[in-house]
Amino acid sequence: MTQTKIAYPFEHLENGMQAEDLENFKDQVRSFVADPMLLEEQKRVAMMDAAYKTLPYPPVSGAALDTLGQGVICLLGEGPAPYHPRYVAPDYQKVLDEGSEFFNLQPATNLYEAVTNLLTLYNYSPTSGDPPYIGNLDLLLEPFVRDLPMEAARPVLKSFWTLIDRLHPDAFVHADIGPEATRTGEMLLDIDHEAGTITNLTLRYDPEKTPREFALKAVRNALQLSKPYFLNHPQHLADWGPDYIIASCYNIMWLRGGIFTLVRLNLAEAASHFDGNLDQLLNDELPRLAALQVEVMNSRIQHLVEEVGWFEHSIFVKEGLLDPEKFSAYAGVVGLNELVNEMMVRSGKPEAKYGHDKEANDVAVQIISRLKQELSKHPSTYCKGTGERVVFHAQVGISEDQGATPGCRLPAGTEPEIYTHLQATAPIQALVEGGVSDIFEFDQTARQNPEAVLDIINGAMKLGMRDISIGSNDSEFVRVSGYLVRRSDLENRQEEQLLRYGTAEIAREFFTAQPNTLHRRTRQV
Amino acid sequence: MAERVMGRINNILPQSFVDGPGNRSVIFLQGCQFNCLYCHNPYTINDCNACGICVESCPVGALSLDGNLVLWDEVKCVDCDTCIDVCPNSSSPKIRNQTPEATWEVIQNFTPFISGLTVTGGEPACQPEYLSDLLKLVKAQSNLTTCIETNGGVDSEVMESLLPNLDYVMVDLKAFDPEIHLALTGHENTKTLETIRQVAAVGKLHMVRTTIVPGYTDGESQIADIARFLVDLNPEIHFRLLRFRSHGTRGIAATWESPSDAVMDRLVETAKKAGLVNVDQSL
């Protein structure tokens, strides 16, 4: 279960919890014990998290500590010294083909055994809780579904899909489908349309390979459920090769690999702690920050690999489900919008806004290109999956991000007309190979013309957009940043009801802190 | 070189989901032979007669009178639409005179995102030379599909000349009863019914639409008559009922009520009972 975001008054970056903080610590644990709004498992997670936060962070330089203190570099609630990777992408095909000695699973010979093997493995996800990647479900299950009549396969798939949501009620649990249509893929889309679960989903979309009817079914779902995402498959195939997967929200990584850590550079904060001009930003400040960002990442990765000995001890590695050679880490970026606009102010052009002005858009491309180039200069020994370099990722925000627009997006509510929006952001998306996405909400008219939505998606992909989320302004499901929440869960939380979904709580915090995020421009069509 | 025919263009919309299949750019031509009581863009009905009333009322001085022409300064214009509100002639001074080539140049900015182009109005067939040249050009230069939205009050020879370069035709049938049609539009519907037959016969009738106006077209027999007429041509013709809304209308229609959900639902059922397979209503 995803941890909720709580302030830990005893958390200390350099030295861990100090003796004088002991009472604070006890108070916090007491508050969890008696919290009527938490289920027992949520209490356990909160207490475990509190204990974990008493540890010090792996040592970094004074300059890195300063940027962490300023919030320019941010650890995204990962806590101090990591004891597991942030994301993993186990080779589920292997456990279907061969079973697993440790997990006491036999090779799957039918659909029932296949979903049993998968659900078992999900239960042991070696991450913070629920599995961030649950497989290319259509490809994994199609061999078992192919020869079954619909009436035999569908109830099993429906039960499987329901169990994923009920056992792992977390909107960062993510499945992939596509690019080709399969009976399994078709049924999963239909079941999702019917059941409406919170589980995240991406269609790897290839205008050449994905049959139009299948893509239109995905559009129909998206207008109701705000999922699946539409991921530019040809682009990712070109960048990564066939073995890439999507986990969590829109996070790209290798199959059998994982992401050790996601450390973020908050460009909006960077702007407020730097008073130079654009040249100085590009030539001095961004290189300095990129070096510090990789330093912080490396301190965490080294801790996990060398101190924790994660690869040596992981049962997933021993069973051959994960491969140390396929791992990497994300250098995240957030608040591009604010940095670009501030730089335009400093250039004497306060009217020129990112997304609306060509010169501002060019500055955005310069910033992102420069950052990417600088990040690639610094080795990260254990990122074997990506040439011992970290991977660039557009992170879309947490509730603390006051005044930082998610990732490389445009601020909700002030987006330009859709073609302009896509033309402005596509060159940026093209540069971010480790995951980036944008959200477009249409009015209900779109439901009568899903072909039109597909036209927009096709156009976006032609321009180089990597990943887009489509939704409808009256949908029960809202895409918060990268994950989904039910409107009813947001409302229930306002009324102080218990919730099964940890992510509903972080969504509520997010929207309370940044209510404008709920007011994306509705595309009147 | 022969002088190119110029189109009189009220507006170009980069994106629309309601004017034919897929996402389409839409060109609104100025001028319509009908004069519908509930016209939703009445400023597209007539050509400007240079009366000059709008010139006086423009708050930013974007309009000027030059002989028998009103000149429009697009840069000064703030799109407040005061000119349209004060026009006594159901027209607009904000009309672009454009060759088909110039229009095509604008549309090309949108081609990554669209399936096609829809020409509407006004009544697109009221500018047959420009329309025909534009459609030919689009077909020659692209894979876009072409569509017009017409009231159907068009000579069959004109429609015949347009059809080779059209993929889809959407016909608005204002009413089936000739008297009601006359009352609503000032014209008979003989040509419109003939247009529907003509276009259906070549398989290019994308949709027939009727606006449900209380007191005029909300009678079940009205809708059943249309449905039976269409069933005879092809039971699979897509028939969409549009709910009258007063937004954008002038005069008496601005005081009319919209039909209720119950009425809309019942009329959809009526059309289905008559044997039409594809009947729906606008959302």
Coordinates of N, CA and C in Angstrom, one line a residue, chain B residues 78 151 154 195 215 225 235 237 241 273 278 282:
Chain B
V78 N -10.7 43.1 -31.8 CA -10.6 42.3 -30.5 C -11.6 41.2 -30.4
N151 N -28.2 22.6 -46.5 CA -29.6 22.5 -46.2 C -30.3 21.8 -47.3
V154 N -30.6 22.9 -53.0 CA -29.6 23.1 -54.1 C -30.1 22.4 -55.3
T195 N -32.2 16.3 -52.9 CA -30.8 16.2 -52.6 C -30.5 14.9 -51.8
G215 N -43.2 22.8 -31.0 CA -44.3 23.4 -31.7 C -44.1 23.3 -33.2
D225 N -42.5 10.5 -40.3 CA -42.5 10.7 -41.7 C -41.1 10.8 -42.3
P235 N -32.3 1.8 -44.9 CA -32.6 1.8 -43.4 C -31.4 2.1 -42.6
I237 N -29.3 4.6 -43.0 CA -28.9 6.1 -43.0 C -28.9 6.6 -41.6
L241 N -31.0 13.5 -34.3 CA -31.9 14.6 -33.8 C -31.1 15.6 -33.0
K273 N -38.6 2.9 -34.4 CA -39.8 2.1 -34.7 C -40.1 2.1 -36.2
N278 N -29.8 3.4 -37.5 CA -28.9 4.4 -36.8 C -29.5 5.7 -36.5
S282 N -27.9 14.5 -30.5 CA -26.7 15.2 -30.1 C -26.6 15.2 -28.6

